[in-house]
């Protein structure tokens, strides 16, 4: 396929490179032109602007840092006025061609992009990816795709190159972005809780590496995480493998051990509050994973 690729950061460069190596024709652009040099040596065309990268392409892929960058590069902002090198992607993309947004952006911006492309007869696919730069280089990302069926179908050969798995979320483009945000939230929370667990252990004479060696074969084992993830998703909290009221007891003990060491653990304190809510709702004898289902929220249709 004839492609444009906009954004050659840690993730984008790897994705553009693997598409080139798969035999696609790729025009590349980055606001830092030097980033495109290595790809040019591998056969990429250096585009003069985002619009130039998209011009004549069947699909233009963008991998950018945040909402501001995506808005400016795709739709244009004040900085792109009278700047030929910043002519936005949407001006170069032909009617019937597809913009594939690989970026982690807000659901509201994803909807805005979809509407803007539709108004010009273009197609839009939200396709944020899960994985680190080394996975991008190897084509082992997980692609989260949403958009009209024909648009996503047309991009399937690209996703097969970029990732080991593609998960589709229907025509509501923002749902792919919400899925990516949900996944990143899990990781962000894991970082914090590991930090607090290591700090608690170290404040009582244990080493972080020693703690990890125990956790990786128990609490952090794939089977354990997947098992609890499935239980929480399905709402199956009986029979209880470990009762919720005993979970509260253990969180209290951890917080007391932290206090003894003058250690502040804000995440653990917040978790304790959720356990109290669960017990107030009569869940004390359910499995302790039931604490995860105490957040009030409205389910979207």
Tab-separated table of C-alpha atoms in Angstrom:
chain	number	residue	atom	x	y	z
A	1	UNK	CA	0.000	0.000	0.000
A	2	UNK	CA	1.000	3.618	-0.483
A	3	UNK	CA	1.234	5.152	2.972
A	4	UNK	CA	2.031	8.354	4.779
A	5	UNK	CA	3.486	8.193	8.287
A	6	UNK	CA	3.508	11.248	10.532
A	7	UNK	CA	5.369	11.278	13.841
A	8	UNK	CA	8.704	9.488	14.180
A	9	UNK	CA	9.233	9.375	17.923
A	10	UNK	CA	10.133	6.277	19.935
A	11	UNK	CA	7.023	4.406	18.782
A	12	UNK	CA	6.465	5.962	15.360
A	13	UNK	CA	9.933	5.324	13.980
A	14	UNK	CA	9.704	1.624	14.742
A	15	UNK	CA	6.257	1.304	13.195
A	16	UNK	CA	7.230	3.223	10.049
A	17	UNK	CA	10.352	1.081	9.674
A	18	UNK	CA	8.531	-2.231	9.920
A	19	UNK	CA	5.954	-1.081	7.357
A	20	UNK	CA	8.789	-0.188	4.992
A	21	UNK	CA	10.411	-3.573	5.501
A	22	UNK	CA	7.087	-5.257	4.759
A	23	UNK	CA	7.171	-3.737	1.296
A	24	UNK	CA	4.844	-0.756	1.693
A	25	UNK	CA	5.648	2.578	0.068
A	26	UNK	CA	5.966	5.101	2.888
A	27	UNK	CA	6.290	8.888	2.931
A	28	UNK	CA	7.422	10.137	6.351
A	29	UNK	CA	7.241	13.456	8.197
A	30	UNK	CA	8.258	14.649	11.634
A	31	UNK	CA	8.475	18.173	12.999
A	32	UNK	CA	12.127	17.330	13.750
A	33	UNK	CA	13.369	16.553	10.216
A	34	UNK	CA	16.532	14.795	11.394
A	35	UNK	CA	14.402	11.927	12.759
A	36	UNK	CA	13.447	10.944	9.223
A	37	UNK	CA	17.023	10.532	7.986
A	38	UNK	CA	17.508	6.868	8.853
A	39	UNK	CA	14.147	5.946	7.347
A	40	UNK	CA	15.038	7.772	4.143
A	41	UNK	CA	18.120	5.544	3.890
A	42	UNK	CA	15.765	2.543	4.044
A	43	UNK	CA	13.646	3.832	1.194
A	44	UNK	CA	11.109	6.202	2.742
A	45	UNK	CA	10.228	9.426	0.952
A	46	UNK	CA	10.831	12.556	3.007
A	47	UNK	CA	7.600	14.555	2.977
A	48	UNK	CA	7.599	18.334	3.211
A	49	UNK	CA	4.590	18.493	5.531
A	50	UNK	CA	1.892	16.289	7.091
A	51	UNK	CA	-0.316	17.080	4.093
A	52	UNK	CA	2.474	16.084	1.707
A	53	UNK	CA	2.915	12.773	3.517
A	54	UNK	CA	-0.823	12.088	3.179
A	55	UNK	CA	-1.122	13.262	-0.425
A	56	UNK	CA	-1.726	10.314	-2.732
A	57	UNK	CA	-1.673	7.820	0.136
A	58	UNK	CA	-4.277	5.112	0.612
A	59	UNK	CA	-3.767	5.510	4.357
A	60	UNK	CA	-1.970	8.101	6.457
A	61	UNK	CA	-0.879	6.912	9.886
A	62	UNK	CA	-0.076	9.284	12.731
A	63	UNK	CA	1.801	8.533	15.941
A	64	UNK	CA	1.965	11.667	18.070
A	65	UNK	CA	2.427	12.538	21.718
A	66	UNK	CA	-0.808	14.159	22.847
A	67	UNK	CA	-4.073	15.888	21.917
A	68	UNK	CA	-2.361	19.199	21.164
A	69	UNK	CA	0.094	17.633	18.730
A	70	UNK	CA	-2.583	15.551	17.031
A	71	UNK	CA	-4.920	18.527	16.604
A	72	UNK	CA	-2.144	20.702	15.171
A	73	UNK	CA	-0.765	18.073	12.790
A	74	UNK	CA	-4.075	16.636	11.589
A	75	UNK	CA	-6.463	19.606	11.610
A	76	UNK	CA	-4.079	22.563	11.828
A	77	UNK	CA	-3.708	25.379	14.344
A	78	UNK	CA	-2.348	28.900	14.417
A	79	UNK	CA	1.169	27.564	14.145
A	80	UNK	CA	0.400	25.978	10.783
A	81	UNK	CA	-0.912	29.173	9.167
A	82	UNK	CA	1.455	30.317	6.401
A	83	UNK	CA	3.825	27.462	7.257
A	84	UNK	CA	4.059	25.149	4.218
A	85	UNK	CA	6.025	22.633	6.301
A	86	UNK	CA	3.125	22.421	8.768
A	87	UNK	CA	0.243	22.075	6.265
A	88	UNK	CA	-2.086	19.687	8.153
A	89	UNK	CA	-2.696	16.096	7.197
A	90	UNK	CA	-6.395	16.597	6.481
A	91	UNK	CA	-5.622	18.937	3.563
A	92	UNK	CA	-3.551	16.344	1.764
A	93	UNK	CA	-5.631	13.225	2.368
A	94	UNK	CA	-7.796	12.281	-0.612
A	95	UNK	CA	-11.503	11.540	-0.390
A	96	UNK	CA	-11.915	7.847	0.353
A	97	UNK	CA	-8.452	7.568	1.903
A	98	UNK	CA	-8.033	6.707	5.581
A	99	UNK	CA	-6.381	8.441	8.496
A	100	UNK	CA	-5.236	5.907	11.099
A	101	UNK	CA	-4.537	7.515	14.469
A	102	UNK	CA	-2.158	5.334	16.458
A	103	UNK	CA	-1.828	7.926	19.228
A	104	UNK	CA	-3.139	7.798	22.774
A	105	UNK	CA	-5.620	10.677	22.750
A	106	UNK	CA	-8.847	11.727	24.410
A	107	UNK	CA	-12.125	10.134	23.307
A	108	UNK	CA	-13.529	13.592	22.540
A	109	UNK	CA	-10.700	14.433	20.126
A	110	UNK	CA	-11.090	11.045	18.445
A	111	UNK	CA	-14.772	11.824	17.797
A	112	UNK	CA	-13.788	15.273	16.494
A	113	UNK	CA	-11.297	13.751	14.054
A	114	UNK	CA	-13.909	11.284	12.836
A	115	UNK	CA	-16.384	14.092	12.187
A	116	UNK	CA	-13.798	16.254	10.419
A	117	UNK	CA	-12.729	13.445	8.101
A	118	UNK	CA	-16.328	12.445	7.328
A	119	UNK	CA	-17.101	16.028	6.317
A	120	UNK	CA	-14.447	15.765	3.596
A	121	UNK	CA	-15.355	12.271	2.448
A	122	UNK	CA	-12.318	10.757	4.141
A	123	UNK	CA	-12.251	7.783	6.485
A	124	UNK	CA	-10.939	7.614	10.040
A	125	UNK	CA	-9.792	4.672	12.160
A	126	UNK	CA	-8.786	5.035	15.798
A	127	UNK	CA	-6.051	2.473	16.392
A	128	UNK	CA	-4.029	3.187	19.543
A	129	UNK	CA	-1.473	0.504	20.290
A	130	UNK	CA	-0.270	-1.303	23.387
A	131	UNK	CA	3.423	-2.088	23.638
A	132	UNK	CA	6.860	-0.590	24.113
A	133	UNK	CA	9.196	0.717	21.374
A	134	UNK	CA	11.017	-2.618	21.122
A	135	UNK	CA	7.680	-4.344	20.446
A	136	UNK	CA	6.960	-1.758	17.739
A	137	UNK	CA	10.293	-2.595	16.078
A	138	UNK	CA	9.395	-6.291	16.075
A	139	UNK	CA	5.779	-5.874	14.980
A	140	UNK	CA	4.457	-7.305	18.243
A	141	UNK	CA	2.077	-4.562	19.356
A	142	UNK	CA	-1.565	-5.039	20.267
A	143	UNK	CA	-3.691	-2.838	18.003
A	144	UNK	CA	-6.993	-1.499	19.370
A	145	UNK	CA	-9.068	-0.586	16.313
A	146	UNK	CA	-12.412	1.180	15.927
A	147	UNK	CA	-14.159	2.727	12.953
A	148	UNK	CA	-16.475	1.808	10.107
A	149	UNK	CA	-16.035	-1.833	9.105
A	150	UNK	CA	-14.815	-1.119	5.584
A	151	UNK	CA	-12.225	1.355	6.858
A	152	UNK	CA	-10.890	-1.047	9.491
A	153	UNK	CA	-10.933	-3.917	6.989
A	154	UNK	CA	-8.816	-1.885	4.565
A	155	UNK	CA	-6.220	-1.348	7.290
A	156	UNK	CA	-6.093	-4.976	8.441
A	157	UNK	CA	-2.954	-5.768	6.371
A	158	UNK	CA	-1.179	-2.868	8.085
A	159	UNK	CA	-2.274	-3.983	11.529
A	160	UNK	CA	-1.045	-7.499	10.764
A	161	UNK	CA	2.417	-6.016	10.157
A	162	UNK	CA	2.380	-3.742	13.193
A	163	UNK	CA	0.967	-6.134	15.755
A	164	UNK	CA	0.630	-9.670	17.000
A	165	UNK	CA	-3.069	-9.084	17.676
A	166	UNK	CA	-5.821	-6.686	16.606
A	167	UNK	CA	-8.894	-6.168	18.779
A	168	UNK	CA	-11.861	-4.403	17.164
A	169	UNK	CA	-14.320	-2.201	19.057
A	170	UNK	CA	-16.961	-1.451	16.464
A	171	UNK	CA	-17.832	1.825	14.761
A	172	UNK	CA	-17.677	4.099	17.815
A	173	UNK	CA	-14.120	5.344	17.312
A	174	UNK	CA	-13.703	6.677	20.840
A	175	UNK	CA	-14.080	3.197	22.336
A	176	UNK	CA	-10.632	2.201	21.090
A	177	UNK	CA	-9.209	5.261	22.855
A	178	UNK	CA	-11.069	4.480	26.087
A	179	UNK	CA	-9.674	0.947	25.954
A	180	UNK	CA	-6.120	2.310	25.630
A	181	UNK	CA	-6.658	4.723	28.512
A	182	UNK	CA	-8.038	1.887	30.644
A	183	UNK	CA	-4.991	-0.246	29.889
A	184	UNK	CA	-2.568	2.554	30.705
A	185	UNK	CA	-4.452	3.269	33.935
A	186	UNK	CA	-3.845	-0.326	35.015
A	187	UNK	CA	-0.116	0.099	34.425
A	188	UNK	CA	0.070	3.479	36.148
A	189	UNK	CA	-1.668	2.090	39.235
A	190	UNK	CA	0.591	-0.962	39.192
A	191	UNK	CA	3.663	1.271	39.215
A	192	UNK	CA	2.394	3.122	42.282
A	193	UNK	CA	1.361	0.042	44.235
A	194	UNK	CA	4.695	-1.656	43.495
A	195	UNK	CA	6.489	1.469	44.646
A	196	UNK	CA	4.595	1.444	47.928
A	197	UNK	CA	5.116	-2.290	48.433
A	198	UNK	CA	8.862	-1.956	47.797
A	199	UNK	CA	9.084	1.057	50.097
A	200	UNK	CA	7.257	-0.821	52.872
A	201	UNK	CA	9.545	-3.815	52.477
A	202	UNK	CA	12.720	-1.707	52.369
A	203	UNK	CA	11.685	0.267	55.436
A	204	UNK	CA	11.652	-3.034	57.326
A	205	UNK	CA	14.940	-4.424	55.995
A	206	UNK	CA	13.878	-6.328	52.888
A	207	UNK	CA	15.209	-5.636	49.412
A	208	UNK	CA	12.997	-4.639	46.470
A	209	UNK	CA	14.531	-7.353	44.278
A	210	UNK	CA	13.773	-9.951	46.934
A	211	UNK	CA	10.156	-8.788	47.075
A	212	UNK	CA	9.838	-8.914	43.288
A	213	UNK	CA	11.170	-12.470	43.167
A	214	UNK	CA	8.357	-13.534	45.487
A	215	UNK	CA	5.664	-11.481	43.732
A	216	UNK	CA	6.460	-12.596	40.186
A	217	UNK	CA	5.629	-16.207	41.054
A	218	UNK	CA	2.573	-15.380	43.160
A	219	UNK	CA	0.625	-12.112	43.125
A	220	UNK	CA	2.065	-10.955	39.785
A	221	UNK	CA	1.941	-14.287	37.988
A	222	UNK	CA	-0.038	-14.154	34.721
A	223	UNK	CA	-2.436	-16.814	35.995
A	224	UNK	CA	-3.198	-14.898	39.180
A	225	UNK	CA	-3.731	-11.542	37.463
A	226	UNK	CA	-5.843	-13.063	34.681
A	227	UNK	CA	-7.878	-15.022	37.211
A	228	UNK	CA	-8.722	-11.976	39.281
A	229	UNK	CA	-9.281	-9.885	36.163
A	230	UNK	CA	-11.862	-12.353	34.885
A	231	UNK	CA	-13.542	-12.634	38.298
A	232	UNK	CA	-13.883	-8.864	38.589
A	233	UNK	CA	-15.127	-8.466	35.005
A	234	UNK	CA	-17.791	-11.151	35.461
A	235	UNK	CA	-18.736	-10.107	39.005
A	236	UNK	CA	-18.266	-13.637	40.360
A	237	UNK	CA	-17.271	-13.150	44.009
A	238	UNK	CA	-18.614	-16.403	45.451
A	239	UNK	CA	-17.332	-18.689	46.714
A	240	UNK	CA	-14.793	-16.446	48.359
A	241	UNK	CA	-11.209	-17.584	48.021
A	242	UNK	CA	-10.229	-14.902	50.527
A	243	UNK	CA	-12.931	-12.933	52.324
A	244	UNK	CA	-13.077	-9.188	51.862
A	245	UNK	CA	-13.091	-8.428	55.596
A	246	UNK	CA	-9.790	-10.294	55.905
A	247	UNK	CA	-8.429	-8.217	53.034
A	248	UNK	CA	-9.263	-5.072	54.988
A	249	UNK	CA	-7.476	-6.525	57.991
A	250	UNK	CA	-4.329	-7.059	55.919
A	251	UNK	CA	-4.441	-3.591	54.371
A	252	UNK	CA	-4.779	-2.168	57.898
A	253	UNK	CA	-1.761	-4.186	59.006
A	254	UNK	CA	0.282	-2.940	56.043
A	255	UNK	CA	-0.648	0.658	56.840
A	256	UNK	CA	0.279	0.133	60.488
A	257	UNK	CA	3.659	-1.291	59.472
A	258	UNK	CA	4.142	1.762	57.243
A	259	UNK	CA	3.237	4.134	60.076
A	260	UNK	CA	5.745	2.382	62.332
A	261	UNK	CA	8.407	3.252	59.745
A	262	UNK	CA	7.110	6.817	59.194
A	263	UNK	CA	6.186	5.828	55.640
A	264	UNK	CA	3.320	7.449	53.772
A	265	UNK	CA	1.361	5.143	51.434
A	266	UNK	CA	-1.374	7.189	49.710
A	267	UNK	CA	-2.484	4.462	47.318
A	268	UNK	CA	-2.898	1.930	50.126
A	269	UNK	CA	-4.869	4.500	52.127
A	270	UNK	CA	-7.234	5.017	49.191
A	271	UNK	CA	-7.649	1.248	48.807
A	272	UNK	CA	-8.544	0.974	52.505
A	273	UNK	CA	-11.345	3.481	51.945
A	274	UNK	CA	-12.751	1.300	49.142
A	275	UNK	CA	-12.710	-1.727	51.451
A	276	UNK	CA	-14.705	0.242	54.011
A	277	UNK	CA	-17.260	1.138	51.332
A	278	UNK	CA	-17.512	-2.530	50.343
A	279	UNK	CA	-18.121	-3.607	53.928
A	280	UNK	CA	-20.729	-0.869	54.373
A	281	UNK	CA	-22.517	-2.438	51.392
A	282	UNK	CA	-22.552	-5.842	53.041
A	283	UNK	CA	-19.780	-7.447	50.996
A	284	UNK	CA	-17.555	-8.483	53.903
A	285	UNK	CA	-17.943	-12.222	53.203
A	286	UNK	CA	-17.539	-11.964	49.430
A	287	UNK	CA	-14.196	-12.568	47.753
A	288	UNK	CA	-11.900	-9.628	48.413
A	289	UNK	CA	-11.816	-8.853	44.690
A	290	UNK	CA	-15.351	-7.470	45.138
A	291	UNK	CA	-13.738	-4.260	46.382
A	292	UNK	CA	-13.054	-3.466	42.712
A	293	UNK	CA	-16.771	-3.259	41.944
A	294	UNK	CA	-17.807	-0.638	44.471
A	295	UNK	CA	-17.314	2.424	42.254
A	296	UNK	CA	-20.656	3.989	41.255
A	297	UNK	CA	-20.870	4.607	37.516
A	298	UNK	CA	-23.361	4.775	34.701
A	299	UNK	CA	-23.058	2.127	32.004
A	300	UNK	CA	-23.028	3.499	28.467
A	301	UNK	CA	-25.380	1.957	25.937
